[in-house]
Short mmCIF file of C-alpha atoms in Angstrom, two decimals:
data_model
loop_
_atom_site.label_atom_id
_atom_site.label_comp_id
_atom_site.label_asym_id
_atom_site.label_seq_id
_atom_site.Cartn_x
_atom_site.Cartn_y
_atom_site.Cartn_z
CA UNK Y 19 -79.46 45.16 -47.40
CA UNK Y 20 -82.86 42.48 -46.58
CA UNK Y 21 -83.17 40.14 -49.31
CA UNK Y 22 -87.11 40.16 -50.41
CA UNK Y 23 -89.01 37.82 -49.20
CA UNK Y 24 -90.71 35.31 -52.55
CA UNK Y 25 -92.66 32.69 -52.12
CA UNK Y 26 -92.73 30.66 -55.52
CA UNK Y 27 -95.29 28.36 -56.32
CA UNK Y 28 -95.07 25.31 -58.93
CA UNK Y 29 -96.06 21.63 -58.65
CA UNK Y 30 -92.80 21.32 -61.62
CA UNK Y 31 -89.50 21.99 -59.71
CA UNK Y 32 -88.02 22.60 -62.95
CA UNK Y 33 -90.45 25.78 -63.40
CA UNK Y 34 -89.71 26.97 -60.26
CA UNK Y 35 -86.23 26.95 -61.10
CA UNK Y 36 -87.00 28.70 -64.22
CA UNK Y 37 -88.74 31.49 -62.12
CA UNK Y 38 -85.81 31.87 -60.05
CA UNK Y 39 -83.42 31.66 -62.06
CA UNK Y 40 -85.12 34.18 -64.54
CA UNK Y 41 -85.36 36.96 -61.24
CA UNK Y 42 -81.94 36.10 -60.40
CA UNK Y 43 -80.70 37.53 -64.03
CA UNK Y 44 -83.14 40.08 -64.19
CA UNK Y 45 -81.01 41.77 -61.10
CA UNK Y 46 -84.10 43.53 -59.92
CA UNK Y 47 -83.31 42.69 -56.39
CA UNK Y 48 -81.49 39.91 -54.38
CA UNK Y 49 -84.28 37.92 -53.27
CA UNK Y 50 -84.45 35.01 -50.79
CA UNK Y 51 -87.10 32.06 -52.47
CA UNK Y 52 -89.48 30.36 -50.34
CA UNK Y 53 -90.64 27.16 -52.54
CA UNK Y 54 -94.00 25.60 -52.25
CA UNK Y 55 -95.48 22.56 -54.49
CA UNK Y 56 -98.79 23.46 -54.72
CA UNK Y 57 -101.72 25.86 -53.07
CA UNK Y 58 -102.10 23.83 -49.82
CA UNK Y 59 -98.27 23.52 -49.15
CA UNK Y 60 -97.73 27.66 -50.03
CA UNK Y 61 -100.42 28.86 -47.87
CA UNK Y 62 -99.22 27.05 -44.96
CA UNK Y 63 -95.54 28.66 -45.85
CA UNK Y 64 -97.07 32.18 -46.23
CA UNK Y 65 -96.60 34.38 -43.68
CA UNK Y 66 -96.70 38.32 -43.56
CA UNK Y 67 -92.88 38.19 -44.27
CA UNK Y 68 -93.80 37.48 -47.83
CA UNK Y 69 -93.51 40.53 -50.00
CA UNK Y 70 -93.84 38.78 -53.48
CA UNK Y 71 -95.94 35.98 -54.78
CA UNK Y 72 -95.13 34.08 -58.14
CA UNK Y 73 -97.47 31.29 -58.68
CA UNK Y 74 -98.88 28.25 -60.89
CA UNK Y 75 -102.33 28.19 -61.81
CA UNK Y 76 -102.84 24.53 -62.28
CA UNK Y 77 -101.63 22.37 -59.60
CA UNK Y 78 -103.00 19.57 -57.37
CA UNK Y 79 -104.73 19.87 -54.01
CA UNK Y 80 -105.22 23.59 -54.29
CA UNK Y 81 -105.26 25.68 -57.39
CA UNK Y 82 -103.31 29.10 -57.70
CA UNK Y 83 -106.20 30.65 -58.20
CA UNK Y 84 -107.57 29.11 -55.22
CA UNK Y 85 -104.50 29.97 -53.09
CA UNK Y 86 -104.44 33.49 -53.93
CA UNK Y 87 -107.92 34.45 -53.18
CA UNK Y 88 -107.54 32.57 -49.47
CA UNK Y 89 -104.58 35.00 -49.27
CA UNK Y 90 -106.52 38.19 -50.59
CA UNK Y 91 -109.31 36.75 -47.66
CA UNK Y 92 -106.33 37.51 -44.59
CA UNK Y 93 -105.83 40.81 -43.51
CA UNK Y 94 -102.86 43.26 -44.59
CA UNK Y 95 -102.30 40.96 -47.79
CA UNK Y 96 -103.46 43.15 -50.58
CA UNK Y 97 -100.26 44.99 -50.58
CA UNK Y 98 -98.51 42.10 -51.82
CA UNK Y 99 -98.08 41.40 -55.26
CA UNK Y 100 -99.41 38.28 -56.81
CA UNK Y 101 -98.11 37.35 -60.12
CA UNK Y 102 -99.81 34.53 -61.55
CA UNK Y 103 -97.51 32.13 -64.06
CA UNK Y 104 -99.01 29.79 -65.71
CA UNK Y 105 -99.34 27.91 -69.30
CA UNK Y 106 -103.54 28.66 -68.99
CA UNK Y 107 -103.47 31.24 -72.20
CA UNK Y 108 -107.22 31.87 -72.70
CA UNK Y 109 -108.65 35.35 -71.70
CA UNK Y 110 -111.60 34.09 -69.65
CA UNK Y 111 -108.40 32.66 -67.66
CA UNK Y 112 -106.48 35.58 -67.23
CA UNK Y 113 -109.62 37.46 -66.47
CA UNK Y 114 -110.81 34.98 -63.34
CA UNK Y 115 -107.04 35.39 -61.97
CA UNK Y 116 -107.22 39.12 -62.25
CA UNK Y 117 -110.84 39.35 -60.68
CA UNK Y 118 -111.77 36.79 -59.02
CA UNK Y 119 -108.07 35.38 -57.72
CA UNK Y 120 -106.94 39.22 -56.56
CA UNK Y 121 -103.58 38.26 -58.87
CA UNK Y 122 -102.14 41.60 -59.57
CA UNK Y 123 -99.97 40.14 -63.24
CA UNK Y 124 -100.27 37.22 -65.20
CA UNK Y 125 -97.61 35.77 -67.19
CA UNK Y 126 -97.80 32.85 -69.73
CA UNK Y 127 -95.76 30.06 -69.68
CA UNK Y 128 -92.65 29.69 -71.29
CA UNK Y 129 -91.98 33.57 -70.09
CA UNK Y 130 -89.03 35.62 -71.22
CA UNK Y 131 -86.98 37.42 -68.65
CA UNK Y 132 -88.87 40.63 -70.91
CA UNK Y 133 -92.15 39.01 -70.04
CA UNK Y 134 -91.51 38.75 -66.48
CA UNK Y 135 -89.80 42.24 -66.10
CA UNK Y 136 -93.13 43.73 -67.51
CA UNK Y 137 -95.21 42.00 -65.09
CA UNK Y 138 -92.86 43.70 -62.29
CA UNK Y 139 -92.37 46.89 -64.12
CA UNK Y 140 -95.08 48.37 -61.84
CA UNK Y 141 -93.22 47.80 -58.74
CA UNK Y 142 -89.91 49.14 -60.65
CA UNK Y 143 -89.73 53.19 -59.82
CA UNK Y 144 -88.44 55.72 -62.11
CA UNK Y 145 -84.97 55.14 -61.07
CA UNK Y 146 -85.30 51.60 -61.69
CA UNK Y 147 -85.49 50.60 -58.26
CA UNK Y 148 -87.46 47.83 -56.80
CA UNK Y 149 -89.99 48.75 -54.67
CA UNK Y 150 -91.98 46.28 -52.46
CA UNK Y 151 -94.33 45.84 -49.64
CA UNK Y 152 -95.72 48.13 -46.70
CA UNK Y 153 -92.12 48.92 -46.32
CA UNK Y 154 -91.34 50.03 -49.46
CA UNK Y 155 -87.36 50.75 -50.05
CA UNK Y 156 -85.48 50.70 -52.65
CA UNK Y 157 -83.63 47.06 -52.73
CA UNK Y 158 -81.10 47.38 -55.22
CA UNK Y 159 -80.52 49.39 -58.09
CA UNK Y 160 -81.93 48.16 -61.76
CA UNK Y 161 -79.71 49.03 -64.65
CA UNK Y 162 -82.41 48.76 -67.25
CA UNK Y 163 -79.54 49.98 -69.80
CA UNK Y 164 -77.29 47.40 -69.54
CA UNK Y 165 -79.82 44.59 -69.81
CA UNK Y 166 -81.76 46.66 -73.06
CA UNK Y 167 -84.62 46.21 -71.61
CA UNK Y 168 -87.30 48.85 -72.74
CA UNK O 5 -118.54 22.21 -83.24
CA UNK O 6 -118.86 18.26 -82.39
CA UNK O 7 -121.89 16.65 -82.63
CA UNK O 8 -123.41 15.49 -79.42
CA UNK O 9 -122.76 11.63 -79.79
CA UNK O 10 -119.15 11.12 -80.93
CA UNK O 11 -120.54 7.95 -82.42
CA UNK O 12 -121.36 10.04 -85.50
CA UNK O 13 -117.98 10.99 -86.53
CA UNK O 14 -114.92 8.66 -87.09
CA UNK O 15 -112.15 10.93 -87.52
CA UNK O 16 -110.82 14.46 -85.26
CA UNK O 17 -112.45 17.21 -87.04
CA UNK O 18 -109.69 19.04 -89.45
CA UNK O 19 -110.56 22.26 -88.07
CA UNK O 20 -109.75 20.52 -84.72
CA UNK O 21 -106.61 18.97 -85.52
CA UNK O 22 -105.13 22.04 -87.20
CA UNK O 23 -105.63 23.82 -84.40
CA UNK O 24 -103.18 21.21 -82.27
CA UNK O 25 -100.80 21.35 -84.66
CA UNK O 26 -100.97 24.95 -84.56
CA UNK O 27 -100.57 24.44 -81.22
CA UNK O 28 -97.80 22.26 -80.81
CA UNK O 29 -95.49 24.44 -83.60
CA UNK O 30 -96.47 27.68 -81.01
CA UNK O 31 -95.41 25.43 -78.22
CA UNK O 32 -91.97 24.19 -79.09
CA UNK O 33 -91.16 27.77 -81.16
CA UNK O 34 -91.40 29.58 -78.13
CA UNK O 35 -89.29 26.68 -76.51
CA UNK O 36 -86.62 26.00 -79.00
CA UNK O 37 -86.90 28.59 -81.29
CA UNK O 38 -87.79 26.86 -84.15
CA UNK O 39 -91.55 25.20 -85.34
CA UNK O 40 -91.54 22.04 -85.35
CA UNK O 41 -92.47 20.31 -89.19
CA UNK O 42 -95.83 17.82 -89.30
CA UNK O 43 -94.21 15.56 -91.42
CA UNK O 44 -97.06 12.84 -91.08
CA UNK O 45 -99.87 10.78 -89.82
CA UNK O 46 -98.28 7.51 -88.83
CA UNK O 47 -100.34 4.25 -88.25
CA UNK O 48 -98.17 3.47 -85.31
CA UNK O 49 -94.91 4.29 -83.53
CA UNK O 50 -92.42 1.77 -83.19
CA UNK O 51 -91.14 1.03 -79.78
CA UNK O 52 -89.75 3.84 -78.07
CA UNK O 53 -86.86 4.56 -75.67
CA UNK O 54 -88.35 8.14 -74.27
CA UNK O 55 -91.27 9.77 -72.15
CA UNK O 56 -94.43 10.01 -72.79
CA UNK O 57 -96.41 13.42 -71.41
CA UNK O 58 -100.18 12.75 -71.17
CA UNK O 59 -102.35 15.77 -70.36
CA UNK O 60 -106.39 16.25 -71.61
CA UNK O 61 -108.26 19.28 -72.41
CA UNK O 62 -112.08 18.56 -71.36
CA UNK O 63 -115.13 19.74 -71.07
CA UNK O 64 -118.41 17.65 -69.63
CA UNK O 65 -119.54 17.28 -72.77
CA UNK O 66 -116.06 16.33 -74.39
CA UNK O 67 -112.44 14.95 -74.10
CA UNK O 68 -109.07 15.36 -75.72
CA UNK O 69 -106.80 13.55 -74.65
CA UNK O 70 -103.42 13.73 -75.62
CA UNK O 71 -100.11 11.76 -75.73
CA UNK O 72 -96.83 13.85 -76.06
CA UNK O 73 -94.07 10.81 -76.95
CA UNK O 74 -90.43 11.97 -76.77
CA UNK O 75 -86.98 9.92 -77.87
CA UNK O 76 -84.59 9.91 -74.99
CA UNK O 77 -82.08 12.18 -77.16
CA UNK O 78 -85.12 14.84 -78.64
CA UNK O 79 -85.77 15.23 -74.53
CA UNK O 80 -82.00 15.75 -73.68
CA UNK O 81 -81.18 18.49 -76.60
CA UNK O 82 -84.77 20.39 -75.61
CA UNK O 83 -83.77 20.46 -71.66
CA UNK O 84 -80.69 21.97 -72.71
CA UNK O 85 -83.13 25.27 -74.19
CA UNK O 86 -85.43 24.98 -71.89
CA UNK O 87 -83.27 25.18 -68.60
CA UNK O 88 -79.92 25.63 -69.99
CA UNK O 89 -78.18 22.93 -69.43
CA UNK O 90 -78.51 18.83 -70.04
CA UNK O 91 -80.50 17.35 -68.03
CA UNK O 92 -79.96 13.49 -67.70
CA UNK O 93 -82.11 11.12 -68.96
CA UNK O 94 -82.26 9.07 -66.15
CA UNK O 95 -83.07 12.19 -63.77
CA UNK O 96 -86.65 12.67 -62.26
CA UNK O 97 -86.13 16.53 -63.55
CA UNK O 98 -86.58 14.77 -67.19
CA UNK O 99 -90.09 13.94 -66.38
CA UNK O 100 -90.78 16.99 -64.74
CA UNK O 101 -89.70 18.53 -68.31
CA UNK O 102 -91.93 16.39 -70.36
CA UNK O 103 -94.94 17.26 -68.01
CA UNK O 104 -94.38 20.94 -68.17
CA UNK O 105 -94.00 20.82 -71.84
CA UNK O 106 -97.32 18.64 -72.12
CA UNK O 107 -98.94 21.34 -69.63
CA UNK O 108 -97.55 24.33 -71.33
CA UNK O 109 -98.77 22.49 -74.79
CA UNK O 110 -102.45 22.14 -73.43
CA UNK O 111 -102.56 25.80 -72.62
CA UNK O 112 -101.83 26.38 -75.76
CA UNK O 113 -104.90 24.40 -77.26
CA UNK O 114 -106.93 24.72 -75.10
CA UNK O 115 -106.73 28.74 -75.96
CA UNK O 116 -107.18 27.75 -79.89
CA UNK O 117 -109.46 25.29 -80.32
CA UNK O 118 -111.73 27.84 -77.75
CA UNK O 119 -111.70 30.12 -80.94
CA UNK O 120 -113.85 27.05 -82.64
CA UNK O 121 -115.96 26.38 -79.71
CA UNK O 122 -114.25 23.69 -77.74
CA UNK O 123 -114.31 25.50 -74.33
CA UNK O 124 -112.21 23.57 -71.76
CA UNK O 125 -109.90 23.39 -69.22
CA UNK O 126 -106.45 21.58 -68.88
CA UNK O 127 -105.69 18.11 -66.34
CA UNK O 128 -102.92 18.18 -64.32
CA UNK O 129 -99.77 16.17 -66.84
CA UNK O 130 -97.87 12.74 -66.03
CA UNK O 131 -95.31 11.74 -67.37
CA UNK O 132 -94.10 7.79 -67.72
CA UNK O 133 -90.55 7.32 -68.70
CA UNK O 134 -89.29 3.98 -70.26
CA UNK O 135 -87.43 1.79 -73.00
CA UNK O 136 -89.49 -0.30 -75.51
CA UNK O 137 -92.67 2.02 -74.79
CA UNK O 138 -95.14 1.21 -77.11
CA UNK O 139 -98.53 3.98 -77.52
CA UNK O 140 -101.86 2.45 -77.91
CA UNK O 141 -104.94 4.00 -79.12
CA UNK O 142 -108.83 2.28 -78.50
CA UNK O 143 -110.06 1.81 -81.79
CA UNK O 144 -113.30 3.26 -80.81
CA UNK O 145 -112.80 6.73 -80.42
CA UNK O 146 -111.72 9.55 -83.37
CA UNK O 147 -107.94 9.54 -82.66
CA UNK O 148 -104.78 10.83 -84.95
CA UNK O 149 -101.24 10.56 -84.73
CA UNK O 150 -98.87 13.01 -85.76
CA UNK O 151 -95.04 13.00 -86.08
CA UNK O 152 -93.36 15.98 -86.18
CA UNK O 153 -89.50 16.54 -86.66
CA UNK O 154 -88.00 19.88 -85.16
CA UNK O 155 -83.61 20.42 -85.13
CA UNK O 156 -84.02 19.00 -81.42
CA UNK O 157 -85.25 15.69 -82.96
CA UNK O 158 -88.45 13.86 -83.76
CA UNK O 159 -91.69 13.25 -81.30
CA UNK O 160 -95.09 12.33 -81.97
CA UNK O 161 -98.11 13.46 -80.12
CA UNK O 162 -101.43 10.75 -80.06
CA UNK O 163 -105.01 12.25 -79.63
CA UNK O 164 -107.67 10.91 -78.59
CA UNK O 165 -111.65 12.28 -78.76
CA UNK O 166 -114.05 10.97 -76.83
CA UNK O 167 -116.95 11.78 -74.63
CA UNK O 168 -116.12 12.81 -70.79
CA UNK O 169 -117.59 10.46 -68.27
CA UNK O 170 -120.11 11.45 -66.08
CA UNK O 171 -120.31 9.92 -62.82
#
């Protein structure tokens, strides 16, 4: 079974961590983490093998927001899902990173593992499957029971 | 909200500083699990063996600028809810803490004190660790600082109001 492909994006290695250490419980799928520090250093680590983006707003160089509409600009991108993590809480905020950045979730930071299962629950099937990318597949079985999630 | 010229108040607005401590009790509940208590507006903080997280929520017009000051053993006991496990004081990951917490705190007010008509955005947070660290504040400016106590420990946070430069 492929590991999925996530690129996660945080100038704070200890939210990155978090991120990843949050999917790893969640058991959605086994995923293989590409780390980037900010928007300059993740877009020149994206590639089309990317099938998930989780991503800071606020960073240096080159904002999330920023990064992700540079990504939306390439071709065959919009399939990907960009989930936008951040601590910026208003809702002109989450609006420009729905609208303007092409983001497809936004999650505030400090998330739950609840929070961030919501923001994926639209790329979770009826089965509780993950399902990603052009290629679609089911990655690994979710037992939604025996974490109580709703 | 504020007046044009800062000049013509000497104190944060209370409306303004209720919503930080709003802020700061969201912040570190959804952290530790418990509020933090205001216990006080101190004159000044005694030297400190900690980190200090500095972050600003500005607009052109204005500037808040705030200083997040943390004890060495209130940092340790909140690393160990907010990554799970002690992180060491002398680590670089400490700092990283401190400037995610001051980042994740700005959010926070910057999202409240919107509801009074302070529209800004967040700075990018440092964070200075140290032993005998001692917080000043310009005179000048309308500045506060609170002390809060929380069952990880004490910190203080020092604001700062002034007008944003224009270059």
């Amino acid at each position: 079974m492929s590991k999925i492909k996530a690129l996660v994006v945080d100038d704070s290695k200890i939210m990155r961590s978090a991120v990843k250490r949050t999917l790893d419980q969640l058991m959605l799928a086994e995923f293989e983490y590409i780390e980037a520090m900010d928007g300059e250093d993740a877009l020149e680590k994206f590639s089309h093998e990317i099938e998930i983006i989780f991503v800071d707003w606020n960073m240096p160089k080159m904002t999330g927001v920023e990064f992700s509409k540079e990504v939306r600009k390439m071709e065959n991108t919009s399939h990907i899902p960009i989930i936008m993590v951040t601590a910026e809480k208003s809702m002109g905020k989450v609006d420009t990173a729905l609208n303007e950045g092409g983001a497809n979730a936004y999650v505030t930071k400090p998330f739950t593992a609840d929070q961030l299962y919501t923001a994926l629950s639209k790329y979770i099937d009826d089965n509780g499957n993950f399902k990603l990318g052009a290629g679609g597949g089911q990655k690994k079985s979710f037992f939604k029971d025996m974490l109580n999630l709703k | 909200m504020l007046p044009q010229r800062l000049s013509e108040i000497s104190e944060i607005p209370d409306l303004m500083l209720d919503k930080v401590v709003l802020s700061v009790q969201n912040t570190f509940a959804s952290i530790s699990g418990d509020a933090p208590e205001l216990v006080e507006q101190v004159n000044s903080l005694q030297p400190m063996n900690g980190i200090i997280g500095n972050i600003a929520v500005f607009n052109p017009e204005h500037t808040l600028s705030m200083m997040l000051a943390v004890p060495k053993e209130t940092a340790v006991s909140i690393s160990v809810k907010f990554v799970g496990f002690e992180l060491e004081f002398e680590s670089d990951d400490i700092g990283d803490l401190i400037g995610e917490i001051s980042n994740i705190l700005a959010g926070e007010v910057a999202m409240n004190i919107e509801t009074i008509g302070f529209r800004g955005q967040s700075s990018l947070p440092t964070a200075t660790r140290g032993s005998d660290l001692r917080l000043f504040l310009p005179n000048k400016p309308p500045s506060a600082r609170l002390r809060f106590v929380t069952s990880d420990g004490e910190f203080w946070l020092y604001l700062a109001l002034y007008e944003s430069q224009r270059y």
